[in-house]
Short mmCIF file of C-alpha atoms in Angstrom, two decimals:
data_model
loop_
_atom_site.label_atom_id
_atom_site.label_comp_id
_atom_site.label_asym_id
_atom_site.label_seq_id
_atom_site.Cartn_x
_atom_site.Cartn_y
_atom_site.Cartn_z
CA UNK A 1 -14.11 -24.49 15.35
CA UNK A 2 -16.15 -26.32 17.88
CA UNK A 3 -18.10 -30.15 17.43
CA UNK A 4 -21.61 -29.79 16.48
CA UNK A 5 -23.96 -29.91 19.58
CA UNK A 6 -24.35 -32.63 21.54
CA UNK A 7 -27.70 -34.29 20.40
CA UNK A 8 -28.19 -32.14 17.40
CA UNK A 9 -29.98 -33.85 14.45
CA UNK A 10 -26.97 -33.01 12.00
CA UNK A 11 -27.98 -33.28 8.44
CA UNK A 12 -25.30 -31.83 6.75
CA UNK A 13 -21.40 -31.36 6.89
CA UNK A 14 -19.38 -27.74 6.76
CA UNK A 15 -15.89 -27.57 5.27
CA UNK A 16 -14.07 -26.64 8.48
CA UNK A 17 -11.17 -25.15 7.15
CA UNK A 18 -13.37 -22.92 4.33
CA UNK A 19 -13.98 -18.45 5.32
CA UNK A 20 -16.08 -16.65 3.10
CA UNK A 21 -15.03 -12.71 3.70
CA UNK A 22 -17.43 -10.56 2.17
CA UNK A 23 -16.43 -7.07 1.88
CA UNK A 24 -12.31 -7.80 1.12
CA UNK A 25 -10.11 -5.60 0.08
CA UNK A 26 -7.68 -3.19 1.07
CA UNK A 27 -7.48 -2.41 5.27
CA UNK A 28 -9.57 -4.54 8.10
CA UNK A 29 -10.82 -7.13 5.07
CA UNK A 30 -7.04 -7.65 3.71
CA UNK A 31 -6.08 -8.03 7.75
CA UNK A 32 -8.73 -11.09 8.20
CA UNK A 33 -8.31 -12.68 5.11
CA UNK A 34 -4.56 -13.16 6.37
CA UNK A 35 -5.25 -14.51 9.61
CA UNK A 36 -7.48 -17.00 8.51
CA UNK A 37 -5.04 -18.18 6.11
CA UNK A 38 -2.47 -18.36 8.51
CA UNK A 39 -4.15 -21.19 10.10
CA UNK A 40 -4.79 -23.08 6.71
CA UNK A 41 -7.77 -21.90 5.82
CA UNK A 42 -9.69 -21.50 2.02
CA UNK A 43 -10.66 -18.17 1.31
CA UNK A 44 -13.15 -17.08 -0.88
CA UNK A 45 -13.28 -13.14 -1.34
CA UNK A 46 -16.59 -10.94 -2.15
CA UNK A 47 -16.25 -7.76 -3.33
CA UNK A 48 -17.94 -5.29 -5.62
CA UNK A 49 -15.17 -5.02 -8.22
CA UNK A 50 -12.66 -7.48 -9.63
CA UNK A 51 -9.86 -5.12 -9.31
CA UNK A 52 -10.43 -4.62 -5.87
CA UNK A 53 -10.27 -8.72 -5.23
CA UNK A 54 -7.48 -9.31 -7.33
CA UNK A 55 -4.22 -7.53 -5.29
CA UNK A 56 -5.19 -9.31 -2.01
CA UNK A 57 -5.96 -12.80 -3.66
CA UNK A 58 -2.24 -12.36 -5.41
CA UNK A 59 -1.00 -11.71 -2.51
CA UNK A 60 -2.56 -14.74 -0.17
CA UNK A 61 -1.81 -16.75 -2.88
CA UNK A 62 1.77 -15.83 -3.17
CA UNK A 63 1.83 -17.06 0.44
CA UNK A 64 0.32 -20.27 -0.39
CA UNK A 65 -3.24 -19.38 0.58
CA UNK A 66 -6.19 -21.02 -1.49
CA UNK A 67 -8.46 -18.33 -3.03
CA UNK A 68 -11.32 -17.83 -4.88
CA UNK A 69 -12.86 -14.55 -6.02
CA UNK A 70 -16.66 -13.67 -6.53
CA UNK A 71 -17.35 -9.74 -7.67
CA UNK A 72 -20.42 -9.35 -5.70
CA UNK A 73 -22.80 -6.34 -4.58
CA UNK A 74 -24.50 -7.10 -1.20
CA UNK A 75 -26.85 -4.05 -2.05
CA UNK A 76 -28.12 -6.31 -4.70
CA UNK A 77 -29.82 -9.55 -2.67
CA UNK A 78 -31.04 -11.23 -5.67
CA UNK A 79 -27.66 -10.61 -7.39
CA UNK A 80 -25.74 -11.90 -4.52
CA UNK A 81 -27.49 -14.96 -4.10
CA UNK A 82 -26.82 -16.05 -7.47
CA UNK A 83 -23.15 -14.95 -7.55
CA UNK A 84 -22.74 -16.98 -4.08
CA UNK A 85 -25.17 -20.10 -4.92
CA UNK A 86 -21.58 -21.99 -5.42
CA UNK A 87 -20.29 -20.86 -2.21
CA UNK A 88 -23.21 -21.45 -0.75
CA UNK A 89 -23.31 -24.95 -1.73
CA UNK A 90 -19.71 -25.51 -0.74
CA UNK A 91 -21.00 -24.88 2.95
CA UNK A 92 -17.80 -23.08 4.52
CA UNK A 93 -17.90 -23.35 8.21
CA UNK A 94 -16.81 -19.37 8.62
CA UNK A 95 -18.32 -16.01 6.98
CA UNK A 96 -17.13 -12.56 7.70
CA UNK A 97 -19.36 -9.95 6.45
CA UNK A 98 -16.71 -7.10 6.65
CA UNK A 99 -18.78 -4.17 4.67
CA UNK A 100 -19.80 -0.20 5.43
CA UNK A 101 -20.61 2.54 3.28
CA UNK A 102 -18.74 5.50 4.59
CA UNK A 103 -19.58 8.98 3.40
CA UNK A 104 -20.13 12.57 4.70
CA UNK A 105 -23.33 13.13 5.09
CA UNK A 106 -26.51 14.98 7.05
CA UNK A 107 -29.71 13.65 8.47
CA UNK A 108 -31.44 16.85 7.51
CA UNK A 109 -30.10 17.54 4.02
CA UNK A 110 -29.08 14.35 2.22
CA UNK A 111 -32.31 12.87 0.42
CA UNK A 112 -34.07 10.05 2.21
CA UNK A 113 -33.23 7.47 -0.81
CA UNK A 114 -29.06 7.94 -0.10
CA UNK A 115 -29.96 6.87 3.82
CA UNK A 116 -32.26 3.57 1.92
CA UNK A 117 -29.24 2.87 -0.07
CA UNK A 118 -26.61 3.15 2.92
CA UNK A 119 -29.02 0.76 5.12
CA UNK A 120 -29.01 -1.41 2.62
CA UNK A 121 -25.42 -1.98 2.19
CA UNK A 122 -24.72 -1.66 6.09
CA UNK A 123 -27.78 -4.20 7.38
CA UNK A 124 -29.48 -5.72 4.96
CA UNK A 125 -26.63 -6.56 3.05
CA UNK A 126 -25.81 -8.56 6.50
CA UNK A 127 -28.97 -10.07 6.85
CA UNK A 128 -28.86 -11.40 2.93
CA UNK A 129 -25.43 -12.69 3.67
CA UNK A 130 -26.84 -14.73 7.09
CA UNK A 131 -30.06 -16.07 5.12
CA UNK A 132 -27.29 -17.62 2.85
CA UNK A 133 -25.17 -19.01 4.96
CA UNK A 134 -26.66 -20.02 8.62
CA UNK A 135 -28.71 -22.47 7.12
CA UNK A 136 -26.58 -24.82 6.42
CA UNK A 137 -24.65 -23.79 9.37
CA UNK A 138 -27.65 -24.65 11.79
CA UNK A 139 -28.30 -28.09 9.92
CA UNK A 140 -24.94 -28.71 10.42
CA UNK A 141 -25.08 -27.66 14.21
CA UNK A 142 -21.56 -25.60 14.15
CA UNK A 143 -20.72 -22.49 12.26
CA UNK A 144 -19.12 -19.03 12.56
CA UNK A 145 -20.71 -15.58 10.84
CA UNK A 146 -18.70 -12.44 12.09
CA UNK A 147 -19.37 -8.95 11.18
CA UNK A 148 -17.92 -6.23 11.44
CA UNK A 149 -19.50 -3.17 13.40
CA UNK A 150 -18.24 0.32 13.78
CA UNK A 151 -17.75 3.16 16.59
CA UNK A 152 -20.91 5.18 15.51
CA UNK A 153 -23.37 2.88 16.76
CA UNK A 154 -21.77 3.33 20.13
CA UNK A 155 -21.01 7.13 19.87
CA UNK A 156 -23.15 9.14 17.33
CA UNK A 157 -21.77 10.85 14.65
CA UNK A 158 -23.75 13.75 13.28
CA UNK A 159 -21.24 14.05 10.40
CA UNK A 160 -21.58 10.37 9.11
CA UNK A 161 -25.23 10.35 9.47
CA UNK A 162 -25.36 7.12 7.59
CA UNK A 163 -23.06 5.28 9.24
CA UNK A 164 -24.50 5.99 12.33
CA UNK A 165 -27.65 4.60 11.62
CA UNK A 166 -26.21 1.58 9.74
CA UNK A 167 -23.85 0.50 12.48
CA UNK A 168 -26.24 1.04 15.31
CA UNK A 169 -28.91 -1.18 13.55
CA UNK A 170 -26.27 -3.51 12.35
CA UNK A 171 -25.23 -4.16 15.97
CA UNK A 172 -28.79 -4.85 17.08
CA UNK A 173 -29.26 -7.06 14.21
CA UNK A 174 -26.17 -9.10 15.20
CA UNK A 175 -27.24 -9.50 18.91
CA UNK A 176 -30.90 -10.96 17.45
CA UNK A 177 -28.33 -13.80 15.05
CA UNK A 178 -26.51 -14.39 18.04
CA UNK A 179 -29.83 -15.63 19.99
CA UNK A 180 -32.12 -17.06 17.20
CA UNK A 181 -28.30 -19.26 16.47
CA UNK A 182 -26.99 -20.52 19.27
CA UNK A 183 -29.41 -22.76 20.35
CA UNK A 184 -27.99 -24.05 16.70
CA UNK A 185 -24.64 -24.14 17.42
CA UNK A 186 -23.67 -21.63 15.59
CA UNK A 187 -21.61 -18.40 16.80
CA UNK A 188 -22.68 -14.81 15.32
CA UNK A 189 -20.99 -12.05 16.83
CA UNK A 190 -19.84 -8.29 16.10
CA UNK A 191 -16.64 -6.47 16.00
CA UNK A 192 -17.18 -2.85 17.08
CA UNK A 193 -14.39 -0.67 15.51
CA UNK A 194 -13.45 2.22 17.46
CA UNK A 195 -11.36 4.49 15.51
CA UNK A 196 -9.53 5.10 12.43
CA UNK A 197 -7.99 1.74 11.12
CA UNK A 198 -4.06 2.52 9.96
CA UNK A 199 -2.11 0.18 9.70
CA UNK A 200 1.01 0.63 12.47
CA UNK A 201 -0.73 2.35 15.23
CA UNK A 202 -3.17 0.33 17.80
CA UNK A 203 -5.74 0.06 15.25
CA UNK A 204 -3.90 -1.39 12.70
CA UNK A 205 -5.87 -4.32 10.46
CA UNK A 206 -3.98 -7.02 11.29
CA UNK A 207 -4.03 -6.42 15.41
CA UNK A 208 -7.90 -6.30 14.40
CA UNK A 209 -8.19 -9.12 12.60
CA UNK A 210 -7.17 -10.96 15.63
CA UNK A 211 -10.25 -10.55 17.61
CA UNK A 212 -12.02 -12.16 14.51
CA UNK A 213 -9.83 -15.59 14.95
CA UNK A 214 -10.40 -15.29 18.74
CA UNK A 215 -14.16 -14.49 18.22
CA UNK A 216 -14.50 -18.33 16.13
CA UNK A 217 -12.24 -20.79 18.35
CA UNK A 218 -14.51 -18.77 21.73
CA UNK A 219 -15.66 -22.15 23.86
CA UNK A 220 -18.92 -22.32 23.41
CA UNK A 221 -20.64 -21.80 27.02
CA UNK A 222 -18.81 -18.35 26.66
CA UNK A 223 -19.35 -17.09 23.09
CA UNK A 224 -19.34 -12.95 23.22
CA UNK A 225 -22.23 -11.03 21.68
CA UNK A 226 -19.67 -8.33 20.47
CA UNK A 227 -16.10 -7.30 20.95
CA UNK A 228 -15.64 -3.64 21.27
CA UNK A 229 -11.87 -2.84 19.54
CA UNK A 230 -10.39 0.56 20.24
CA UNK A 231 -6.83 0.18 19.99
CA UNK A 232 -6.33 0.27 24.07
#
């Protein structure tokens, strides 16, 4: 985490040592949510479904992690808002918005609402989650939001139609919060996921979840847009 910027009207304070990671569960999220406890941090965990939140908060707890849980549907803005309003107000200094929606799927065959629906949980899902969270983040002058972007949007997959849209307008989305927030202070920046994630082989979650840490304590002067990750 970096000082706020020099001669920035700072209104408010984060809680430096607080990550919201929206999208946890099993894989990449369970990966992050580790190595942000491993250097002391809070977690609070967003996920559809209790019973997917519940293994990996007994689990960071069991190591001595703090945790909270909020069953949450980013595909739902207005329900988000009001599931997060007491995260919100708790003003953690780092968000991860760690979500993707993927399915088989055709451009020409699958009906025009399932592509709505995917976009919405790929992008605007991400967009909800900044217009939560950067605001106090820019008041404040500091801040972290990381998300988590995938191979299609570099290489198009015809088979994952979806995803292919999602990621590729997810990516451009991130690079616009990178330059409307740094003026701010505050970091936004992608993780481009080449490859299957398996845990063991170069793309396992927790080699991942190391370019997240890396991406928040970057200097500012040399923050990265996006980190491309293919297991080389």
């Amino acid at each position: 985490m970096h000082d706020p910027v020099v001669g920035h009207p700072c209104t408010v304070d984060l809680d430096r040592t607080h990550a919201v990671l929206v999208g946890a569960g099993p894989g990449l999220g369970a990966g992050i949510a580790r190595r942000f406890a491993r250097e002391g941090f809070a977690l609070t965990l967003v996920a559809r479904s209790a019973a997917t939140l519940e293994p990996l908060a007994a689990e960071l707890r069991a190591s001595g992690a703090r945790v909270d849980t909020v069953p949450a549907d980013v595909a739902d803005p207005a329900g988000l808002a009001t599931a997060l309003a007491p995260v919100v107000a708790a003003r953690p200094a780092v968000v991860v918005h760690n979500v993707g929606l993927v399915v088989a799927d055709d451009l020409l065959v699958d009906p025009p609402a399932h592509f709505a629906h995917a976009l919405a949980v790929d992008v605007v899902g991400a967009v909800a989650v900044a217009q939560l969270f950067t605001p106090a983040m820019r008041a404040a002058g500091e801040g972290t939001f990381l998300v988590t972007g995938g191979g299609p949007a570099l290489h198009p997959d015809p088979a994952h139609a979806s995803l292919t849209l999602g990621k590729a307008a997810l990516r451009n989305a991130v690079a616009v919060l990178h330059e409307q927030l740094a003026a701010d202070g505050v970091h936004a920046a992608g993780v481009t996921v080449v490859g299957v994630i398996e845990p063991g082989t170069p793309l396992d979650p927790d080699r991942i979840a190391e370019t997240y840490w890396e991406l928040h304590t970057e200097p500012r002067g040399a923050w990265s847009v996006d980190r491309v990750v293919d297991g080389s």
